[in-house]
């Protein structure tokens, strides 16, 4: 019955989604690899000056902001993801340990997930304001001197720190949610056995919770790396199109910003190919993470 | 209290330890909740400050509600047509969500119920595509909408088409809905076949009603995605009145060369943009949280 083939009917049901996917997803993937081999492509006139394998990549890499974009993106990824994974893990364990008010806390912790990244980024920028912000005021309470985090002439280091706080804040809701549902699926027997042996709490956490949750921790970490590598709207939210504090423009540029910078110059011959090259670089990096993920998940199935 | 933690050992000392531990856990959770809420509080507080209060150092941390400066919202609305931006966003979000749900329901049905040549291969291909960053599509999609004539001398219709059409389907949602459809027992399908029910009727009368919670989740997540969309609408909207909330908000409040903004108006506008999302979230919490925690386990 179900084995019966429904070829024509099936394609009829698939058609609406497939047509859209072909135009707006599959074709663009191939076209990115085509654009990247064109020399001085001008989309307004449809002209180009022959083919090249490397030139567009060289343009991206020689871009004065490329090194900064790579450093910033790497930093955002490898600082914000581990920090938010560890905090989210702790918070979800705490949440799992209580009954009363759990729902309320869960709702509050989920709020960053349902906010507008631009709106809340602006709120963070004002939180970090040197003279009128809450952060410096709170620092004053414990005797620390005010810092120019995001204002005119703020240093890269201070602006980056502020951005990281925002990125970590925004990235935890999802992780807490997933870890909590993972914790709730762990068999209670393990904990009961540990209690009979009166095992210490910290030991239970290290020897039972973390190992049993490890496939999930790993999966979340990798997908968050991929997500963090695409950081861009957070920077826009806090710093606007300037991508940095006033007087220190583009200090917080990211790899994705390289794609859109090139796209903003789309009328200039070669700019679209440069955008394509930058997007392929981004793709290659995320591909590495994906491959690691696949390798490890394959092994995971066997234990 | 004793319900919270399974007791082991029955001495009083142990019980006290358990209570202290629970107290610490609650204290930590409250501290974390404060960390999460502070940016929202700051946004609301600033939105109700007068200009003098905004530029007072050290900042005022509490304002009595009777002194709230509601005129900030009027000023924000004067600065840029936020009502228009919200109208645009609602329209774009309805069109793209309806489109997404329709294409997703049909495609998921085919993948979950119908047997056809190349099904598994096609499904693998779709899953593989999910790993490719959207930045790679944006470049060519921009070219496509330029060629379609939706950028030059842009009409409202052009802008809406360009903002919705590329987002009328989603591989992730197809994947998500297929999972739900697959859980519906085959027996129901055979019984319907015996009764001579057509596939389309079966899909509409049986599968869709059963999958309604998942479809609601998809609807909300998709609509929220539009509300947050910044990059694509910025590329597309050629006139101020065609903007959506995110890029409308960003461009209405660009700080000057000294890095200063009219913060109270800016936060009033930010609050206007944030509030609808928060209201939707609080009303439909169950569907959103369910969808999100499930999407994390898909690996």
mmCIF file of C-alpha atoms in Angstrom, chain B:
data_model
loop_
_atom_site.group_PDB
_atom_site.id
_atom_site.type_symbol
_atom_site.label_atom_id
_atom_site.label_comp_id
_atom_site.label_asym_id
_atom_site.label_seq_id
_atom_site.Cartn_x
_atom_site.Cartn_y
_atom_site.Cartn_z
ATOM 1 C CA UNK B 1 10.245 22.171 50.670
ATOM 2 C CA UNK B 2 10.855 18.471 51.000
ATOM 3 C CA UNK B 3 9.244 17.937 47.613
ATOM 4 C CA UNK B 4 12.076 19.851 45.988
ATOM 5 C CA UNK B 5 14.814 17.450 46.876
ATOM 6 C CA UNK B 6 14.888 13.754 47.528
ATOM 7 C CA UNK B 7 16.128 13.382 51.082
ATOM 8 C CA UNK B 8 18.868 11.025 51.952
ATOM 9 C CA UNK B 9 19.835 10.361 55.526
ATOM 10 C CA UNK B 10 17.260 11.339 58.098
ATOM 11 C CA UNK B 11 19.263 13.440 60.566
ATOM 12 C CA UNK B 12 18.303 17.016 61.229
ATOM 13 C CA UNK B 13 21.730 18.295 60.212
ATOM 14 C CA UNK B 14 21.209 16.861 56.785
ATOM 15 C CA UNK B 15 17.846 18.485 56.456
ATOM 16 C CA UNK B 16 19.333 21.860 57.373
ATOM 17 C CA UNK B 17 22.058 21.368 54.775
ATOM 18 C CA UNK B 18 19.446 20.651 52.139
ATOM 19 C CA UNK B 19 17.520 23.804 53.009
ATOM 20 C CA UNK B 20 20.643 25.960 52.934
ATOM 21 C CA UNK B 21 21.608 24.488 49.601
ATOM 22 C CA UNK B 22 18.169 25.212 48.203
ATOM 23 C CA UNK B 23 18.418 28.776 49.501
ATOM 24 C CA UNK B 24 21.699 29.231 47.670
ATOM 25 C CA UNK B 25 20.207 27.844 44.454
ATOM 26 C CA UNK B 26 17.307 30.303 44.672
ATOM 27 C CA UNK B 27 19.687 33.186 45.393
ATOM 28 C CA UNK B 28 21.790 32.299 42.335
ATOM 29 C CA UNK B 29 18.693 32.053 40.150
ATOM 30 C CA UNK B 30 17.463 35.432 41.347
ATOM 31 C CA UNK B 31 20.876 36.971 40.631
ATOM 32 C CA UNK B 32 20.802 35.532 37.125
ATOM 33 C CA UNK B 33 17.229 36.753 36.618
ATOM 34 C CA UNK B 34 18.398 40.261 37.546
ATOM 35 C CA UNK B 35 21.180 40.014 34.945
ATOM 36 C CA UNK B 36 18.602 39.043 32.303
ATOM 37 C CA UNK B 37 16.083 41.723 33.267
ATOM 38 C CA UNK B 38 18.448 44.710 33.681
ATOM 39 C CA UNK B 39 18.634 45.627 29.952
ATOM 40 C CA UNK B 40 14.831 45.554 29.717
ATOM 41 C CA UNK B 41 14.515 47.629 32.865
ATOM 42 C CA UNK B 42 17.031 50.123 31.522
ATOM 43 C CA UNK B 43 15.128 50.382 28.259
ATOM 44 C CA UNK B 44 11.782 51.010 30.002
ATOM 45 C CA UNK B 45 13.270 53.402 32.568
ATOM 46 C CA UNK B 46 15.057 55.482 29.926
ATOM 47 C CA UNK B 47 11.978 55.546 27.707
ATOM 48 C CA UNK B 48 10.127 57.380 30.488
ATOM 49 C CA UNK B 49 12.872 59.870 31.418
ATOM 50 C CA UNK B 50 12.901 63.554 30.527
ATOM 51 C CA UNK B 51 15.848 64.836 28.558
ATOM 52 C CA UNK B 52 17.333 66.355 31.713
ATOM 53 C CA UNK B 53 16.939 63.082 33.594
ATOM 54 C CA UNK B 54 18.637 61.134 30.793
ATOM 55 C CA UNK B 55 21.662 63.388 30.933
ATOM 56 C CA UNK B 56 21.980 63.358 34.715
ATOM 57 C CA UNK B 57 25.043 61.740 36.269
ATOM 58 C CA UNK B 58 24.951 59.536 38.229
ATOM 59 C CA UNK B 59 21.819 58.205 36.486
ATOM 60 C CA UNK B 60 18.419 58.168 38.184
ATOM 61 C CA UNK B 61 17.521 54.538 38.836
ATOM 62 C CA UNK B 62 13.817 54.825 39.559
ATOM 63 C CA UNK B 63 11.079 57.163 38.404
ATOM 64 C CA UNK B 64 7.711 57.356 40.076
ATOM 65 C CA UNK B 65 5.067 56.303 37.506
ATOM 66 C CA UNK B 66 3.183 59.592 37.953
ATOM 67 C CA UNK B 67 6.220 61.406 36.508
ATOM 68 C CA UNK B 68 6.627 59.144 33.499
ATOM 69 C CA UNK B 69 7.353 61.074 30.348
ATOM 70 C CA UNK B 70 4.907 59.586 27.867
ATOM 71 C CA UNK B 71 5.657 62.342 25.370
ATOM 72 C CA UNK B 72 8.867 60.468 24.440
ATOM 73 C CA UNK B 73 6.737 58.022 22.496
ATOM 74 C CA UNK B 74 5.039 60.823 20.582
ATOM 75 C CA UNK B 75 8.449 62.361 19.823
ATOM 76 C CA UNK B 76 9.812 59.000 18.669
ATOM 77 C CA UNK B 77 6.810 58.543 16.399
ATOM 78 C CA UNK B 78 7.425 61.986 14.949
ATOM 79 C CA UNK B 79 11.055 61.239 14.225
ATOM 80 C CA UNK B 80 10.232 58.288 12.005
ATOM 81 C CA UNK B 81 6.987 56.652 10.848
ATOM 82 C CA UNK B 82 7.146 53.751 13.293
ATOM 83 C CA UNK B 83 3.441 52.992 12.939
ATOM 84 C CA UNK B 84 4.082 52.606 9.219
ATOM 85 C CA UNK B 85 7.129 50.384 9.861
ATOM 86 C CA UNK B 86 5.042 48.176 12.118
ATOM 87 C CA UNK B 87 2.256 47.998 9.550
ATOM 88 C CA UNK B 88 4.800 46.973 6.890
ATOM 89 C CA UNK B 89 6.290 44.368 9.191
ATOM 90 C CA UNK B 90 2.900 42.887 10.067
ATOM 91 C CA UNK B 91 1.952 42.705 6.378
ATOM 92 C CA UNK B 92 5.264 41.140 5.300
ATOM 93 C CA UNK B 93 5.116 38.765 8.215
ATOM 94 C CA UNK B 94 1.552 37.607 7.443
ATOM 95 C CA UNK B 95 2.283 37.048 3.761
ATOM 96 C CA UNK B 96 5.530 35.195 4.292
ATOM 97 C CA UNK B 97 4.097 33.120 7.137
ATOM 98 C CA UNK B 98 0.985 32.061 5.224
ATOM 99 C CA UNK B 99 3.193 31.193 2.260
ATOM 100 C CA UNK B 100 5.615 29.269 4.439
ATOM 101 C CA UNK B 101 2.890 27.272 6.158
ATOM 102 C CA UNK B 102 1.254 26.283 2.853
ATOM 103 C CA UNK B 103 4.455 25.214 1.095
ATOM 104 C CA UNK B 104 5.688 23.485 4.246
ATOM 105 C CA UNK B 105 2.491 21.498 4.834
ATOM 106 C CA UNK B 106 2.478 20.186 1.245
ATOM 107 C CA UNK B 107 6.173 19.349 1.142
ATOM 108 C CA UNK B 108 6.139 17.705 4.578
ATOM 109 C CA UNK B 109 3.173 15.592 3.536
ATOM 110 C CA UNK B 110 5.047 14.349 0.501
ATOM 111 C CA UNK B 111 8.105 13.493 2.570
ATOM 112 C CA UNK B 112 6.161 11.878 5.406
ATOM 113 C CA UNK B 113 3.457 9.937 3.543
ATOM 114 C CA UNK B 114 4.191 9.498 -0.125
ATOM 115 C CA UNK B 115 6.657 7.117 -1.619
ATOM 116 C CA UNK B 116 8.429 8.491 -4.658
ATOM 117 C CA UNK B 117 11.631 8.031 -6.598
ATOM 118 C CA UNK B 118 14.491 10.058 -5.094
ATOM 119 C CA UNK B 119 12.714 10.892 -1.857
ATOM 120 C CA UNK B 120 15.579 10.062 0.465
ATOM 121 C CA UNK B 121 18.127 11.662 -1.826
ATOM 122 C CA UNK B 122 16.121 14.872 -2.035
ATOM 123 C CA UNK B 123 15.641 14.924 1.704
ATOM 124 C CA UNK B 124 19.380 14.487 2.293
ATOM 125 C CA UNK B 125 20.041 17.305 -0.136
ATOM 126 C CA UNK B 126 17.693 19.604 1.753
ATOM 127 C CA UNK B 127 19.276 18.744 5.105
ATOM 128 C CA UNK B 128 22.746 19.399 3.662
ATOM 129 C CA UNK B 129 21.568 22.809 2.438
ATOM 130 C CA UNK B 130 20.580 23.786 5.961
ATOM 131 C CA UNK B 131 24.280 23.956 6.854
ATOM 132 C CA UNK B 132 25.042 26.649 4.296
ATOM 133 C CA UNK B 133 25.094 30.171 5.725
ATOM 134 C CA UNK B 134 22.372 32.480 4.418
ATOM 135 C CA UNK B 135 24.956 35.106 3.426
ATOM 136 C CA UNK B 136 25.731 32.928 0.433
ATOM 137 C CA UNK B 137 22.130 33.202 -0.829
ATOM 138 C CA UNK B 138 21.722 36.893 -0.171
ATOM 139 C CA UNK B 139 24.114 38.013 -2.919
ATOM 140 C CA UNK B 140 22.360 36.177 -5.728
ATOM 141 C CA UNK B 141 18.900 36.810 -4.305
ATOM 142 C CA UNK B 142 19.656 40.506 -4.424
ATOM 143 C CA UNK B 143 20.602 40.140 -8.099
ATOM 144 C CA UNK B 144 17.408 38.173 -8.709
ATOM 145 C CA UNK B 145 15.156 40.860 -7.257
ATOM 146 C CA UNK B 146 17.039 43.546 -9.188
ATOM 147 C CA UNK B 147 16.449 41.568 -12.395
ATOM 148 C CA UNK B 148 12.798 41.101 -11.465
ATOM 149 C CA UNK B 149 12.585 44.905 -11.480
ATOM 150 C CA UNK B 150 11.697 45.189 -7.808
ATOM 151 C CA UNK B 151 14.443 47.632 -6.856
ATOM 152 C CA UNK B 152 14.476 50.280 -9.586
ATOM 153 C CA UNK B 153 11.584 52.764 -9.213
ATOM 154 C CA UNK B 154 10.310 50.601 -6.416
ATOM 155 C CA UNK B 155 6.577 50.488 -5.706
ATOM 156 C CA UNK B 156 5.178 49.234 -2.395
ATOM 157 C CA UNK B 157 4.102 46.058 -4.173
ATOM 158 C CA UNK B 158 7.668 45.493 -5.427
ATOM 159 C CA UNK B 159 9.094 45.935 -1.950
ATOM 160 C CA UNK B 160 6.588 43.555 -0.358
ATOM 161 C CA UNK B 161 7.182 40.915 -3.037
ATOM 162 C CA UNK B 162 10.954 41.171 -2.649
ATOM 163 C CA UNK B 163 10.710 40.923 1.117
ATOM 164 C CA UNK B 164 8.340 37.944 1.178
ATOM 165 C CA UNK B 165 8.880 35.667 -1.812
ATOM 166 C CA UNK B 166 12.389 34.414 -0.871
ATOM 167 C CA UNK B 167 11.063 33.516 2.599
ATOM 168 C CA UNK B 168 7.946 31.598 1.647
ATOM 169 C CA UNK B 169 9.424 28.237 2.451
ATOM 170 C CA UNK B 170 11.893 26.842 4.928
ATOM 171 C CA UNK B 171 13.809 23.603 4.941
ATOM 172 C CA UNK B 172 13.967 23.612 8.702
ATOM 173 C CA UNK B 173 10.190 23.853 9.050
ATOM 174 C CA UNK B 174 9.673 21.117 6.449
ATOM 175 C CA UNK B 175 11.972 18.939 8.527
ATOM 176 C CA UNK B 176 10.169 19.928 11.714
ATOM 177 C CA UNK B 177 6.636 19.287 10.392
ATOM 178 C CA UNK B 178 7.644 16.040 8.718
ATOM 179 C CA UNK B 179 8.623 14.703 12.145
ATOM 180 C CA UNK B 180 5.137 15.469 13.461
ATOM 181 C CA UNK B 181 3.414 14.029 10.394
ATOM 182 C CA UNK B 182 5.436 10.827 10.685
ATOM 183 C CA UNK B 183 4.100 10.218 14.185
ATOM 184 C CA UNK B 184 0.552 9.968 12.853
ATOM 185 C CA UNK B 185 -0.129 6.213 12.524
ATOM 186 C CA UNK B 186 -0.257 4.752 9.020
ATOM 187 C CA UNK B 187 -3.486 2.932 9.914
ATOM 188 C CA UNK B 188 -5.361 6.224 9.784
ATOM 189 C CA UNK B 189 -4.119 6.740 6.261
ATOM 190 C CA UNK B 190 -5.114 3.231 5.109
ATOM 191 C CA UNK B 191 -8.540 3.553 6.705
ATOM 192 C CA UNK B 192 -9.076 6.821 4.880
ATOM 193 C CA UNK B 193 -7.911 5.198 1.619
ATOM 194 C CA UNK B 194 -10.412 2.360 2.064
ATOM 195 C CA UNK B 195 -13.126 4.938 2.549
ATOM 196 C CA UNK B 196 -12.053 6.473 -0.724
ATOM 197 C CA UNK B 197 -10.751 9.698 0.810
ATOM 198 C CA UNK B 198 -8.466 11.656 -1.499
ATOM 199 C CA UNK B 199 -4.958 12.484 -0.272
ATOM 200 C CA UNK B 200 -5.664 16.192 -0.244
ATOM 201 C CA UNK B 201 -8.775 15.696 1.882
ATOM 202 C CA UNK B 202 -6.876 13.395 4.219
ATOM 203 C CA UNK B 203 -4.092 15.945 4.597
ATOM 204 C CA UNK B 204 -6.534 18.758 5.251
ATOM 205 C CA UNK B 205 -9.052 16.909 7.428
ATOM 206 C CA UNK B 206 -6.820 14.548 9.399
ATOM 207 C CA UNK B 207 -3.141 15.436 9.345
ATOM 208 C CA UNK B 208 -3.313 19.211 9.587
ATOM 209 C CA UNK B 209 -5.686 19.196 12.602
ATOM 210 C CA UNK B 210 -3.452 16.701 14.414
ATOM 211 C CA UNK B 211 -0.354 18.763 13.640
ATOM 212 C CA UNK B 212 -1.910 22.098 14.643
ATOM 213 C CA UNK B 213 0.416 22.661 17.638
ATOM 214 C CA UNK B 214 3.469 22.261 15.390
ATOM 215 C CA UNK B 215 1.928 24.503 12.746
ATOM 216 C CA UNK B 216 1.257 27.165 15.381
ATOM 217 C CA UNK B 217 4.879 26.916 16.516
ATOM 218 C CA UNK B 218 6.060 27.368 12.915
ATOM 219 C CA UNK B 219 3.740 30.336 12.465
ATOM 220 C CA UNK B 220 5.031 32.116 15.551
ATOM 221 C CA UNK B 221 8.722 31.422 14.937
ATOM 222 C CA UNK B 222 8.385 32.592 11.337
ATOM 223 C CA UNK B 223 6.515 35.769 12.276
ATOM 224 C CA UNK B 224 9.109 36.508 14.964
ATOM 225 C CA UNK B 225 11.829 36.022 12.374
ATOM 226 C CA UNK B 226 10.266 38.728 10.200
ATOM 227 C CA UNK B 227 9.965 41.078 13.154
ATOM 228 C CA UNK B 228 13.701 40.670 13.743
ATOM 229 C CA UNK B 229 14.818 40.687 10.109
ATOM 230 C CA UNK B 230 17.325 43.430 9.506
ATOM 231 C CA UNK B 231 19.714 42.581 6.677
ATOM 232 C CA UNK B 232 17.378 41.699 3.817
ATOM 233 C CA UNK B 233 14.812 44.492 4.418
ATOM 234 C CA UNK B 234 17.667 47.004 4.590
ATOM 235 C CA UNK B 235 18.929 45.847 1.193
ATOM 236 C CA UNK B 236 15.461 45.890 -0.325
ATOM 237 C CA UNK B 237 13.649 48.974 1.032
ATOM 238 C CA UNK B 238 14.544 51.841 -1.281
ATOM 239 C CA UNK B 239 12.284 54.376 0.405
ATOM 240 C CA UNK B 240 11.957 55.209 4.078
ATOM 241 C CA UNK B 241 8.271 54.344 4.229
ATOM 242 C CA UNK B 242 8.938 50.794 2.980
ATOM 243 C CA UNK B 243 11.209 49.896 5.891
ATOM 244 C CA UNK B 244 10.457 47.232 8.473
ATOM 245 C CA UNK B 245 10.818 47.813 12.220
ATOM 246 C CA UNK B 246 14.434 46.693 12.690
ATOM 247 C CA UNK B 247 16.069 48.780 10.003
ATOM 248 C CA UNK B 248 13.569 51.577 10.577
ATOM 249 C CA UNK B 249 14.602 51.708 14.231
ATOM 250 C CA UNK B 250 18.321 51.521 13.492
ATOM 251 C CA UNK B 251 18.290 54.264 10.875
ATOM 252 C CA UNK B 252 16.056 56.585 12.895
ATOM 253 C CA UNK B 253 18.576 56.773 15.722
ATOM 254 C CA UNK B 254 22.118 57.007 14.434
ATOM 255 C CA UNK B 255 24.424 58.603 16.974
ATOM 256 C CA UNK B 256 26.169 61.813 15.989
ATOM 257 C CA UNK B 257 29.928 62.209 15.533
ATOM 258 C CA UNK B 258 30.358 62.506 19.276
ATOM 259 C CA UNK B 259 28.539 59.200 19.720
ATOM 260 C CA UNK B 260 25.509 60.772 21.412
ATOM 261 C CA UNK B 261 21.847 59.984 20.757
ATOM 262 C CA UNK B 262 18.571 61.318 22.159
ATOM 263 C CA UNK B 263 18.478 58.255 24.403
ATOM 264 C CA UNK B 264 14.996 58.679 25.876
ATOM 265 C CA UNK B 265 13.392 58.857 22.435
ATOM 266 C CA UNK B 266 15.575 56.040 21.170
ATOM 267 C CA UNK B 267 14.565 53.785 24.063
ATOM 268 C CA UNK B 268 10.902 54.757 23.646
ATOM 269 C CA UNK B 269 11.084 53.614 20.027
ATOM 270 C CA UNK B 270 13.010 50.475 21.022
ATOM 271 C CA UNK B 271 10.311 49.694 23.571
ATOM 272 C CA UNK B 272 7.589 50.137 20.945
ATOM 273 C CA UNK B 273 9.396 47.620 18.741
ATOM 274 C CA UNK B 274 10.052 45.159 21.574
ATOM 275 C CA UNK B 275 6.627 45.219 23.202
ATOM 276 C CA UNK B 276 4.616 43.383 20.513
ATOM 277 C CA UNK B 277 7.147 40.543 20.588
ATOM 278 C CA UNK B 278 6.989 40.272 24.362
ATOM 279 C CA UNK B 279 3.189 40.281 24.342
ATOM 280 C CA UNK B 280 3.058 37.553 21.703
ATOM 281 C CA UNK B 281 5.601 35.560 23.685
ATOM 282 C CA UNK B 282 3.704 35.797 26.953
ATOM 283 C CA UNK B 283 0.439 34.814 25.269
ATOM 284 C CA UNK B 284 1.858 31.904 23.276
ATOM 285 C CA UNK B 285 4.746 30.906 25.524
ATOM 286 C CA UNK B 286 3.935 27.218 25.377
ATOM 287 C CA UNK B 287 4.253 26.923 21.595
ATOM 288 C CA UNK B 288 7.385 29.027 21.358
ATOM 289 C CA UNK B 289 9.312 27.315 24.128
ATOM 290 C CA UNK B 290 8.259 23.889 22.925
ATOM 291 C CA UNK B 291 9.401 24.638 19.408
ATOM 292 C CA UNK B 292 12.726 25.991 20.553
ATOM 293 C CA UNK B 293 13.625 23.198 22.941
ATOM 294 C CA UNK B 294 12.666 20.639 20.311
ATOM 295 C CA UNK B 295 14.765 22.284 17.644
ATOM 296 C CA UNK B 296 17.784 21.829 19.885
ATOM 297 C CA UNK B 297 17.410 18.079 20.042
ATOM 298 C CA UNK B 298 17.078 17.554 16.332
ATOM 299 C CA UNK B 299 20.719 16.460 16.000
#
